[in-house]
Amino acid sequence: MSIISVSHLKKYYKIYKRKPGITATFKSLFSRPYETVRAVDDISFEIKKGELVGFIGPNGAGKTTTLKCLSGLLYPSSGDIKVLGFKPFERKSSYLKKISLIMGQKNQLWWDLPAMDTFILNKEVYEINDHDFKSNLAEITHLLDVEDLIYQPVRQLSLGQRMKLELVASLIHKPQVLFLDEPTIGLDVVMQKKMRDFIAEYNKKYKATIILTSHYMSDVKKLCRRIIIINKGKLIYDGNLESLVEKYADTKIITLEINGVFDKKEIPFMGKVKINQEGKIIIIAPKKKTNYIVNKLFRKYELVDLNIEDPEIDDIIRYIFEKK
Amino acid sequence: MKKYFYIFKNSLSEYFAYRLNFFLWRLRVIITVLINFFLWQAIFQSNKNVFGYQEPQILTYMILITLIESVVLSTQTQKVAYEINSGALSRLLIVPINFFTFNFIRDLSDKTINTICAMIEIPFLLIILKPPVYIQTNFLWLILFVFTLIFAAIIYFEINMILSFIGFWSKETWAPRFIFYILLMFLAGNYFPLDILPHPLYQIFLLMPFSYLVFFPLKIYLGNLTFSFVFNGLVVALLWIFLLWYFMYFLWNRGLKVYTAEGI
């Protein structure tokens, strides 16, 4: 059973463009050329219960817009969305009680009050009983290590601290479906890891369905088995990480250390060759020629070390984006 | 509902985070009242009866504006425009809270705190200025006064919401609001009771929603009105409440469809 099903979702915006300068400003008083931006352009996918899916795409690809449509903030230009059997845009209370949208730059917390005041309000809004509230709060604040911060006015906290408390506020009702937009933005490395562990734990423990967007590939690599790649509003890839590598990586990276002098011209079809700071030779070889090249290397040189790897996922994804 | 109590409580606490702001707002209200008060006192020095009003009536009218400013004209709904444009509206859309109830409660906290202040300021003004005032003792008029205040607060809430919803279509929400404030000053009866105007003009004003924000409630407080005046007034005010309510929802539903949740 799909928890989330999106079919042929489109979201177009109208924006008006204006050139810089005073004359352009005056002109814009009388005529405004509008342009349609296809933020999301015919995207379909299904997500099952308990899946943790990573949304990847460059800035402006349509990731956040998709999440906003899923959480009912935006009215789709066309297409159908069903989440937990609800149409998100209707924003029924029973739907909103089961989901949460967490955005790196959004503040749900009351700015001038301690976070605890927001939590108590949320307790009533989501109709959580005293016992659950206490245990949820204790558990989440402990996991995120923010027990001491909940009684301080939010405006006095650092970005990272605030981010963690936003997460507490968004999870206090134990949502079944979670939309996470850049959950690790602005966090230090230690916190990024903690946050990641927390998301993985939450997913496992509550069988929660989670969609996550992130600029940090490490978030996605660590957390998501399935990824959806979006670029310019279109869906480019939907599947697991390993198959992505198989499908798109047409190169292998050969790292070697040799005794003697290396001459690039001795072996044909070699692709790009770099020498790194430690003196290691890095060859980005076409996948089909890898065997051939390695054979040749064995014959020609006295090898100290040899390593063959797939390219980094970041590189593959960059390659996909640049190609399209 | 407990959640609304907490919204009320949080709004109140947030209010006190900016005390200076609050005191300056109260100061502005008092200065406006004082200016009007002295102006009318000066007018009455040479006349006993101006436009059919006795001195105590007009001075009471002017002092009670403090109360009107608190109960009717204090609001936080102008924030909504900002929230729409900045995307902060999303934080309300994503939680199971009724948007209008939330805003009404937020306004209620604002009104409560301002009304408490007005209740302190009014006796203070009376002690210092020692003006001849008119105290309404007829229970009927007092009850009607309370009702018209509630009507006025609802109308003002609706108009402000509608003005804020312009934010869905334009970034420039301040200009229409500015025009509204100017209209409000003259058409609502902030500076003078509207019935001193030429009769045809006055009749037109009575058909507009503005006169029900300030003039109508105060006129009711002063009492001595014909049944038809009160009845017509209540009917027109109610009509406006329904009309504006419908229009407000209409704009809200339309607006949400073009809402872009920018900036978040």
Coordinates of C-alpha atoms in Angstrom, one line a residue:
Chain A
M1 CA 0.0 0.0 0.0
S2 CA 1.3 3.4 -0.9
I3 CA 1.3 6.0 1.8
I4 CA 2.2 8.7 -0.6
S5 CA 1.1 8.7 -4.2
V6 CA 1.8 11.6 -6.6
S7 CA 0.7 11.4 -10.2
H8 CA 1.5 14.0 -12.9
L9 CA 2.0 16.7 -10.3
K10 CA 2.6 20.2 -11.8
K11 CA 3.1 23.4 -10.1
Y12 CA 3.7 26.5 -12.2
Y13 CA 4.3 30.0 -10.9
K14 CA 4.0 33.3 -12.5
I15 CA 6.8 35.7 -11.7
Y16 CA 7.5 39.0 -13.2
K17 CA 10.9 40.1 -14.3
R18 CA 12.5 43.5 -14.0
K19 CA 15.8 44.7 -15.2
P20 CA 17.9 46.7 -12.8
G21 CA 18.0 50.5 -13.0
I22 CA 15.7 53.4 -12.6
T23 CA 14.2 53.4 -16.1
A24 CA 13.4 49.8 -15.8
T25 CA 11.7 50.5 -12.4
F26 CA 9.5 53.1 -14.0
K27 CA 8.7 50.9 -16.9
S28 CA 7.6 48.2 -14.5
L29 CA 5.0 50.5 -13.1
F30 CA 3.1 50.3 -16.4
S31 CA 4.0 46.9 -17.9
R32 CA 5.2 43.8 -16.2
P33 CA 6.3 41.0 -18.4
Y34 CA 5.3 37.8 -16.6
E35 CA 7.1 34.6 -17.0
T36 CA 5.9 31.1 -16.1
V37 CA 8.2 29.1 -14.0
R38 CA 7.7 25.4 -14.1
A39 CA 8.8 24.6 -10.6
V40 CA 7.4 21.1 -10.7
D41 CA 6.6 19.7 -14.2
D42 CA 4.8 16.4 -14.4
I43 CA 6.2 14.3 -11.6
S44 CA 4.9 11.0 -10.5
F45 CA 6.0 8.6 -7.8
E46 CA 4.7 6.3 -5.0
I47 CA 6.1 5.8 -1.6
K48 CA 5.3 2.9 0.7
K49 CA 4.9 2.9 4.5
G50 CA 8.2 3.1 6.4
E51 CA 10.3 4.2 3.4
L52 CA 13.0 6.8 3.8
V53 CA 13.4 8.5 0.5
G54 CA 16.0 11.1 -0.5
F55 CA 15.1 14.0 -2.8
I56 CA 18.1 15.2 -4.7
G57 CA 18.5 18.1 -7.1
P58 CA 20.3 21.3 -7.5
N59 CA 19.0 24.6 -6.1
G60 CA 15.6 25.4 -7.8
A61 CA 15.1 21.9 -9.0
G62 CA 11.6 21.7 -7.5
K63 CA 12.4 19.6 -4.4
T64 CA 11.0 22.0 -1.8
T65 CA 8.0 22.9 -4.0
T66 CA 7.1 19.2 -4.2
L67 CA 7.4 18.9 -0.4
K68 CA 5.2 22.0 0.0
C69 CA 2.6 20.4 -2.3
L70 CA 2.7 17.2 -0.3
S71 CA 2.2 19.0 3.0
G72 CA -0.7 21.0 1.7
L73 CA 0.9 24.5 1.6
L74 CA 0.7 24.8 -2.1
Y75 CA -2.2 24.3 -4.5
P76 CA -1.0 22.1 -7.3
S77 CA -1.5 23.5 -10.8
S78 CA -2.5 20.1 -11.9
G79 CA -2.1 16.4 -11.0
D80 CA -3.1 14.3 -8.1
I81 CA -1.6 13.9 -4.6
K82 CA -2.8 11.5 -2.0
V83 CA -1.0 11.2 1.3
L84 CA -2.4 8.8 3.9
G85 CA -5.6 8.8 1.8
F86 CA -6.0 12.6 2.2
K87 CA -5.7 15.4 -0.4
P88 CA -3.1 17.5 1.3
F89 CA -4.4 20.9 0.1
E90 CA -7.7 20.4 1.9
R91 CA -5.6 20.6 5.1
K92 CA -8.0 18.5 7.2
S93 CA -7.2 18.5 10.9
S94 CA -7.0 14.7 10.9
Y95 CA -4.4 14.9 8.1
L96 CA -2.3 17.7 9.7
K97 CA -2.1 15.7 12.9
K98 CA -0.4 12.9 11.2
I99 CA 2.3 14.8 9.3
S100 CA 5.0 17.2 9.9
L101 CA 7.0 19.5 7.6
I102 CA 10.4 20.5 8.9
M103 CA 12.2 23.2 7.0
G104 CA 15.7 24.4 7.7
Q105 CA 14.7 28.0 7.6
K106 CA 11.2 27.9 8.9
N107 CA 10.3 29.0 12.4
Q108 CA 7.4 27.5 14.1
L109 CA 8.7 28.5 17.5
W110 CA 7.4 31.7 19.1
W111 CA 10.3 33.9 18.6
D112 CA 10.2 35.8 21.9
L113 CA 9.2 33.0 24.2
P114 CA 11.0 29.9 25.5
A115 CA 10.5 26.9 23.2
M116 CA 8.6 25.1 26.0
D117 CA 5.7 27.5 25.5
T118 CA 5.4 26.4 21.9
F119 CA 5.6 22.7 22.9
I120 CA 2.8 23.2 25.4
L121 CA 0.7 24.9 22.7
N122 CA 1.4 22.1 20.3
K123 CA 0.4 19.6 23.0
E124 CA -3.0 21.1 22.9
V125 CA -3.2 21.6 19.2
Y126 CA -2.3 18.0 18.5
E127 CA -4.3 16.8 21.5
I128 CA -1.6 14.8 23.1
N129 CA -2.3 13.4 26.5
D130 CA 0.0 14.4 29.5
H131 CA 1.7 11.1 29.7
D132 CA 2.6 10.9 26.0
F133 CA 3.6 14.5 26.0
K134 CA 6.0 14.0 28.8
S135 CA 7.6 10.9 27.5
N136 CA 7.9 12.2 23.9
L137 CA 9.4 15.4 25.1
A138 CA 11.9 13.7 27.3
E139 CA 12.9 11.2 24.6
I140 CA 13.3 13.7 21.8
T141 CA 15.1 16.4 23.9
H142 CA 17.4 13.8 25.3
L143 CA 18.2 12.4 21.8
L144 CA 19.0 15.9 20.5
D145 CA 20.7 17.0 23.7
V146 CA 18.6 20.1 24.2
E147 CA 17.1 19.5 27.7
D148 CA 18.7 22.7 29.0
L149 CA 17.6 25.0 26.2
I150 CA 13.8 24.6 26.3
Y151 CA 13.3 27.4 28.9
Q152 CA 15.3 30.1 27.2
P153 CA 13.7 32.6 24.9
V154 CA 14.1 31.3 21.3
R155 CA 15.7 34.5 20.0
Q156 CA 18.7 34.1 22.3
L157 CA 19.6 30.7 20.8
S158 CA 22.1 29.9 18.1
L159 CA 20.9 28.7 14.7
G160 CA 21.8 25.1 15.4
Q161 CA 20.1 25.1 18.8
R162 CA 17.0 26.6 17.3
M163 CA 17.0 24.0 14.5
K164 CA 17.0 21.2 17.1
L165 CA 14.2 22.8 19.0
E166 CA 12.2 23.3 15.8
L167 CA 12.6 19.5 15.3
V168 CA 11.3 18.8 18.8
A169 CA 8.3 21.0 18.2
S170 CA 7.6 19.3 14.9
L171 CA 7.9 15.8 16.3
I172 CA 6.2 16.1 19.6
H173 CA 3.0 14.6 18.0
K174 CA 4.9 11.6 16.6
P175 CA 3.9 12.2 13.0
Q176 CA 3.6 9.1 10.7
V177 CA 4.7 11.0 7.7
L178 CA 7.7 13.4 7.8
F179 CA 8.8 15.9 5.2
L180 CA 12.3 17.1 6.0
D181 CA 13.7 20.0 4.0
E182 CA 17.4 20.4 4.6
P183 CA 17.3 19.2 8.1
T184 CA 21.0 19.5 8.7
I185 CA 21.5 22.9 7.2
G186 CA 23.5 25.2 9.5
L187 CA 24.5 22.4 11.9
D188 CA 28.1 21.5 12.8
V189 CA 29.5 18.2 11.8
V190 CA 28.8 16.5 15.2
M191 CA 25.3 17.7 15.2
Q192 CA 24.8 16.7 11.5
K193 CA 25.7 13.1 12.5
K194 CA 23.4 13.2 15.5
M195 CA 20.6 14.5 13.5
R196 CA 21.1 11.8 10.9
D197 CA 21.2 9.1 13.5
F198 CA 18.0 10.6 15.0
I199 CA 16.2 10.5 11.7
A200 CA 17.2 6.9 11.0
E201 CA 16.2 5.9 14.5
Y202 CA 12.8 7.7 14.2
N203 CA 12.2 6.0 10.9
K204 CA 12.9 2.5 12.3
K205 CA 11.2 2.9 15.6
Y206 CA 7.9 4.4 14.5
K207 CA 7.8 2.9 11.0
A208 CA 7.5 6.5 9.9
T209 CA 7.5 7.4 6.2
I210 CA 10.1 10.1 5.5
I211 CA 11.0 12.2 2.6
L212 CA 14.2 14.1 2.9
T213 CA 15.9 16.7 0.8
S214 CA 19.4 17.7 1.4
H215 CA 22.4 19.4 -0.3
Y216 CA 24.7 17.2 1.7
M217 CA 25.1 14.0 -0.2
S218 CA 26.4 12.4 3.0
D219 CA 22.9 12.8 4.6
V220 CA 21.3 11.0 1.7
K221 CA 24.0 8.3 1.4
K222 CA 23.8 7.5 5.0
L223 CA 20.0 7.5 5.3
C224 CA 18.3 6.7 2.1
R225 CA 18.2 3.5 0.2
R226 CA 15.9 5.0 -2.4
I227 CA 16.5 8.3 -4.0
I228 CA 14.5 10.5 -6.3
I229 CA 16.4 12.9 -8.5
I230 CA 14.7 16.0 -9.8
N231 CA 16.1 18.6 -12.0
K232 CA 14.3 21.6 -13.5
G233 CA 11.0 20.3 -12.3
K234 CA 11.3 16.9 -14.0
L235 CA 11.9 13.5 -12.4
I236 CA 15.2 12.1 -13.7
Y237 CA 15.8 9.1 -11.6
D238 CA 13.8 7.0 -9.1
G239 CA 15.4 4.0 -7.6
N240 CA 18.0 2.8 -5.2
L241 CA 21.5 4.3 -4.8
E242 CA 23.4 1.3 -6.0
S243 CA 21.5 1.1 -9.3
L244 CA 22.1 4.7 -9.8
V245 CA 25.8 4.1 -9.8
E246 CA 25.5 1.2 -12.2
K247 CA 23.3 3.1 -14.5
Y248 CA 25.1 6.4 -14.7
A249 CA 28.6 5.8 -13.8
D250 CA 30.5 5.1 -17.0
T251 CA 33.8 5.5 -15.4
K252 CA 35.9 3.8 -12.8
I253 CA 38.5 5.5 -10.7
I254 CA 41.9 3.7 -10.6
T255 CA 44.3 4.9 -8.0
L256 CA 47.9 3.5 -8.2
E257 CA 51.3 3.9 -6.7
I258 CA 54.3 2.7 -8.8
N259 CA 58.0 2.5 -8.6
G260 CA 59.4 4.4 -11.5
V261 CA 58.2 7.0 -13.9
F262 CA 54.7 7.0 -15.2
D263 CA 54.0 8.0 -18.8
K264 CA 50.5 8.6 -19.8
K265 CA 51.1 8.0 -23.4
E266 CA 52.1 4.4 -23.0
I267 CA 48.6 3.1 -22.6
P268 CA 45.8 4.2 -25.0
F269 CA 42.1 4.8 -24.0
M270 CA 43.1 5.9 -20.6
G271 CA 40.9 8.9 -19.9
K272 CA 41.9 11.6 -17.5
V273 CA 45.0 11.2 -15.4
K274 CA 45.9 13.2 -12.3
I275 CA 48.7 13.0 -9.8
N276 CA 47.7 13.9 -6.3
Q277 CA 49.8 15.5 -3.6
E278 CA 51.0 12.2 -2.2
G279 CA 52.3 11.3 -5.6
K280 CA 49.5 8.8 -6.2
I281 CA 48.3 8.5 -9.8
I282 CA 44.6 8.8 -10.3
I283 CA 43.1 7.5 -13.6
I284 CA 39.5 8.2 -14.4
A285 CA 39.0 5.4 -16.9
P286 CA 36.1 4.6 -19.1
K287 CA 34.2 1.7 -17.5
K288 CA 34.5 -0.7 -20.4
K289 CA 38.2 -0.2 -20.7
T290 CA 39.0 -0.7 -17.1
N291 CA 40.1 -4.4 -17.4
Y292 CA 42.2 -3.6 -20.4
I293 CA 43.9 -0.7 -18.6
V294 CA 44.6 -2.5 -15.4
N295 CA 46.1 -5.4 -17.4
K296 CA 48.4 -3.1 -19.2
L297 CA 49.4 -1.4 -15.9
F298 CA 50.3 -4.7 -14.4
R299 CA 52.5 -5.5 -17.4
K300 CA 54.3 -2.2 -17.7
Y301 CA 54.9 -1.1 -14.1
E302 CA 56.0 -2.3 -10.8
L303 CA 52.9 -1.6 -8.7
V304 CA 53.1 -0.7 -5.1
D305 CA 49.4 -0.2 -4.6
L306 CA 46.3 -0.4 -6.8
N307 CA 42.7 0.5 -6.1
I308 CA 39.7 0.5 -8.3
E309 CA 36.6 2.3 -7.2
D310 CA 33.2 3.6 -8.5
P311 CA 33.1 7.4 -8.7
E312 CA 31.6 9.3 -5.7
I313 CA 27.8 9.6 -5.9
D314 CA 28.2 13.4 -5.7
D315 CA 30.2 13.2 -8.9
I316 CA 27.7 11.0 -10.6
I317 CA 24.9 13.3 -9.7
R318 CA 26.8 16.4 -10.8
Y319 CA 27.4 14.6 -14.1
I320 CA 23.7 13.9 -14.5
F321 CA 22.8 17.5 -13.8
E322 CA 25.4 18.9 -16.2
K323 CA 24.4 16.5 -18.9
K324 CA 20.7 17.2 -18.8
Chain B
M1 CA -10.7 24.6 23.9
K2 CA -7.5 24.6 25.7
K3 CA -5.3 25.3 22.7
Y4 CA -6.9 28.7 22.2
F5 CA -6.2 29.5 25.8
Y6 CA -2.5 28.8 25.1
I7 CA -2.5 30.9 21.9
F8 CA -4.0 33.7 24.0
K9 CA -1.4 33.3 26.7
N10 CA 1.5 33.1 24.3
S11 CA 0.4 36.2 22.4
L12 CA 0.1 38.0 25.7
S13 CA 3.6 37.0 26.8
E14 CA 5.0 37.9 23.4
Y15 CA 3.5 41.3 23.7
F16 CA 5.4 42.1 26.9
A17 CA 8.7 41.2 25.2
Y18 CA 8.5 44.6 23.6
R19 CA 7.4 46.9 26.4
L20 CA 8.7 50.2 24.9
N21 CA 6.6 49.6 21.8
F22 CA 3.6 49.0 23.9
F23 CA 4.1 52.2 26.0
L24 CA 4.6 54.3 22.9
W25 CA 1.4 53.0 21.4
R26 CA -0.5 53.9 24.5
L27 CA 1.1 57.3 24.5
R28 CA 0.0 57.8 20.9
V29 CA -3.6 57.0 21.9
I30 CA -3.6 59.4 24.8
I31 CA -2.0 62.2 22.8
T32 CA -4.7 61.8 20.1
V33 CA -7.4 61.9 22.7
L34 CA -5.9 65.0 24.4
I35 CA -5.6 66.9 21.2
N36 CA -9.2 66.3 20.4
F37 CA -10.3 67.0 23.9
F38 CA -8.6 70.4 24.1
L39 CA -9.8 71.3 20.6
W40 CA -13.4 70.7 21.5
Q41 CA -13.0 72.3 24.9
A42 CA -11.8 75.5 23.2
I43 CA -14.8 75.4 20.8
F44 CA -17.2 75.1 23.7
Q45 CA -15.7 78.1 25.5
S46 CA -17.8 80.5 23.4
N47 CA -20.7 78.2 22.6
K48 CA -23.0 76.3 24.9
N49 CA -24.3 74.2 22.1
V50 CA -22.3 73.1 19.0
F51 CA -24.0 71.2 16.2
G52 CA -26.7 70.1 18.7
Y53 CA -24.2 68.7 21.1
Q54 CA -23.7 69.8 24.8
E55 CA -20.1 70.1 26.1
P56 CA -20.3 67.0 28.4
Q57 CA -21.5 64.8 25.5
I58 CA -18.7 65.7 23.1
L59 CA -16.0 65.5 25.8
T60 CA -17.3 62.1 26.8
Y61 CA -17.3 61.1 23.2
M62 CA -13.6 62.1 22.9
I63 CA -12.5 60.4 26.1
L64 CA -14.3 57.2 25.2
I65 CA -12.3 57.0 22.0
T66 CA -9.5 55.7 24.2
L67 CA -11.7 52.7 25.0
I68 CA -12.7 52.3 21.3
E69 CA -9.0 52.3 20.3
S70 CA -8.5 49.4 22.7
V71 CA -11.5 47.3 22.2
V72 CA -12.1 47.9 18.5
L73 CA -9.0 49.4 16.8
S74 CA -6.2 47.4 18.4
T75 CA -5.2 44.5 16.2
Q76 CA -2.3 42.4 15.0
T77 CA -3.9 41.4 11.8
Q78 CA -1.6 43.7 9.8
K79 CA 1.0 41.0 10.6
V80 CA -0.9 38.6 8.3
A81 CA 0.2 40.5 5.2
Y82 CA 3.8 40.2 6.3
E83 CA 3.3 36.6 7.1
I84 CA 1.9 35.9 3.7
N85 CA 4.8 37.7 1.9
S86 CA 7.5 36.2 4.0
G87 CA 6.1 32.7 4.0
A88 CA 5.7 32.7 7.7
L89 CA 2.0 31.9 7.1
S90 CA 3.1 28.3 6.4
R91 CA 3.8 27.7 10.1
L92 CA 0.1 28.2 10.7
L93 CA -1.1 26.2 7.7
I94 CA 0.9 23.2 8.6
V95 CA -0.7 22.8 12.1
P96 CA -4.3 21.8 12.8
I97 CA -5.4 25.3 13.9
N98 CA -8.1 27.3 12.4
F99 CA -6.4 30.3 10.8
F100 CA -9.2 32.8 11.6
T101 CA -9.7 31.6 15.1
F102 CA -6.0 31.9 15.7
N103 CA -5.9 35.5 14.5
F104 CA -9.0 36.4 16.4
I105 CA -7.5 35.0 19.6
R106 CA -4.2 36.9 18.9
D107 CA -6.3 40.0 18.5
L108 CA -8.2 39.3 21.6
S109 CA -5.0 39.2 23.7
D110 CA -4.1 42.5 22.1
K111 CA -7.5 44.0 22.9
T112 CA -7.4 42.7 26.5
I113 CA -4.2 44.2 27.4
N114 CA -5.1 47.5 25.7
T115 CA -8.5 47.6 27.4
I116 CA -7.0 47.1 30.8
C117 CA -4.7 50.1 30.1
A118 CA -7.7 52.2 28.9
M119 CA -9.5 51.3 32.1
I120 CA -6.6 52.8 34.0
E121 CA -6.1 55.8 31.7
I122 CA -9.7 56.9 31.6
P123 CA -10.1 57.5 35.4
F124 CA -6.7 59.2 35.3
L125 CA -7.8 61.5 32.5
L126 CA -11.0 62.3 34.4
I127 CA -9.1 63.1 37.5
I128 CA -6.6 65.3 35.8
L129 CA -8.8 67.1 33.3
K130 CA -11.9 67.2 35.5
P131 CA -14.1 67.5 32.4
P132 CA -17.9 67.6 32.6
V133 CA -18.8 64.1 31.5
Y134 CA -21.9 62.3 30.6
I135 CA -22.4 59.1 32.5
Q136 CA -24.9 56.7 30.9
T137 CA -27.0 55.1 33.6
N138 CA -29.7 53.5 31.4
F139 CA -28.9 49.8 31.4
L140 CA -30.4 49.3 27.9
W141 CA -28.1 51.7 26.3
L142 CA -25.1 50.2 28.1
I143 CA -25.9 46.7 26.9
L144 CA -26.4 48.0 23.4
F145 CA -23.1 49.8 23.7
V146 CA -21.4 46.5 24.5
F147 CA -23.1 44.8 21.5
T148 CA -22.1 47.5 19.1
L149 CA -18.5 47.4 20.4
I150 CA -18.4 43.7 19.5
F151 CA -19.9 44.4 16.1
A152 CA -17.3 47.1 15.5
A153 CA -14.5 44.7 16.6
I154 CA -15.7 42.1 14.1
I155 CA -16.0 44.6 11.2
Y156 CA -12.6 46.0 11.9
F157 CA -11.1 42.4 12.1
E158 CA -12.7 41.5 8.7
I159 CA -11.5 44.7 7.0
N160 CA -8.0 44.3 8.3
M161 CA -7.9 40.7 7.2
I162 CA -9.1 41.6 3.7
L163 CA -6.4 44.3 3.5
S164 CA -3.8 41.8 4.6
F165 CA -5.0 39.2 2.0
I166 CA -3.8 41.6 -0.7
G167 CA -0.5 40.2 0.2
F168 CA -1.4 37.0 -1.7
W169 CA -1.3 39.0 -5.0
S170 CA 1.0 41.9 -4.3
K171 CA 4.0 42.7 -2.1
E172 CA 2.7 46.2 -1.7
T173 CA 0.1 45.9 1.0
W174 CA 1.1 49.0 2.9
A175 CA -0.4 51.5 0.4
P176 CA -4.0 50.2 0.5
R177 CA -3.8 50.0 4.3
F178 CA -2.6 53.6 4.5
I179 CA -5.6 54.8 2.5
F180 CA -7.8 52.8 4.8
Y181 CA -6.4 54.4 7.8
I182 CA -7.0 57.9 6.4
L183 CA -10.5 56.9 5.5
L184 CA -10.9 55.5 9.0
M185 CA -9.9 58.8 10.6
F186 CA -12.5 60.8 8.8
L187 CA -15.3 58.4 8.1
A188 CA -15.4 56.5 11.4
G189 CA -15.8 59.5 13.6
N190 CA -12.5 59.7 15.3
Y191 CA -12.2 63.4 15.2
F192 CA -15.9 64.5 15.4
P193 CA -19.3 62.9 15.7
L194 CA -20.4 62.2 12.1
D195 CA -23.9 63.8 12.6
I196 CA -22.4 67.3 12.6
L197 CA -21.9 66.8 8.8
P198 CA -24.5 67.9 6.2
H199 CA -27.4 65.6 6.3
P200 CA -27.0 63.9 2.9
L201 CA -23.3 63.2 3.5
Y202 CA -24.1 61.8 6.9
Q203 CA -26.7 59.5 5.5
I204 CA -24.1 58.1 3.0
F205 CA -21.6 57.6 5.8
L206 CA -24.2 55.6 7.7
L207 CA -24.3 53.1 4.9
M208 CA -20.5 52.5 5.0
P209 CA -18.9 50.1 7.4
F210 CA -16.6 52.7 8.9
S211 CA -19.2 54.6 10.9
Y212 CA -19.9 51.4 12.8
L213 CA -16.4 51.3 14.1
V214 CA -16.3 54.4 16.2
F215 CA -19.3 56.7 15.7
F216 CA -22.1 54.3 16.1
P217 CA -21.1 52.7 19.4
L218 CA -20.3 56.1 21.0
K219 CA -23.6 57.5 19.8
I220 CA -25.3 54.5 21.5
Y221 CA -23.5 55.2 24.7
L222 CA -24.7 58.8 24.7
G223 CA -28.2 57.5 24.3
N224 CA -31.4 59.4 23.5
L225 CA -31.8 57.9 20.1
T226 CA -34.8 57.0 18.1
F227 CA -35.7 53.3 17.8
S228 CA -35.4 53.5 14.0
F229 CA -31.8 54.9 14.2
V230 CA -30.7 52.1 16.5
F231 CA -32.5 49.4 14.5
N232 CA -31.3 50.6 11.1
G233 CA -27.8 50.9 12.5
L234 CA -27.7 47.4 13.8
V235 CA -29.1 46.0 10.6
V236 CA -26.6 47.8 8.4
A237 CA -23.7 46.7 10.8
L238 CA -24.8 43.1 10.7
L239 CA -25.1 43.2 6.9
W240 CA -21.6 44.5 6.7
I241 CA -20.4 41.8 9.0
F242 CA -21.9 39.1 6.8
L243 CA -20.8 40.7 3.5
L244 CA -17.2 41.2 4.7
W245 CA -17.1 37.8 6.2
Y246 CA -18.1 36.2 2.9
F247 CA -15.6 38.4 1.0
M248 CA -12.8 37.6 3.5
Y249 CA -13.3 33.8 3.0
F250 CA -13.6 34.3 -0.7
L251 CA -10.2 36.0 -0.8
W252 CA -8.7 33.5 1.6
N253 CA -9.6 30.5 -0.5
R254 CA -8.5 32.3 -3.7
G255 CA -5.3 33.5 -2.0
L256 CA -4.3 30.0 -0.8
K257 CA -4.4 28.8 -4.3
V258 CA -1.8 31.3 -5.4
Y259 CA 0.2 31.3 -2.2
T260 CA 3.8 30.4 -2.9
A261 CA 5.2 29.8 0.6
E262 CA 8.2 31.9 -0.4
G263 CA 11.2 32.3 1.6
I264 CA 11.0 29.1 3.6

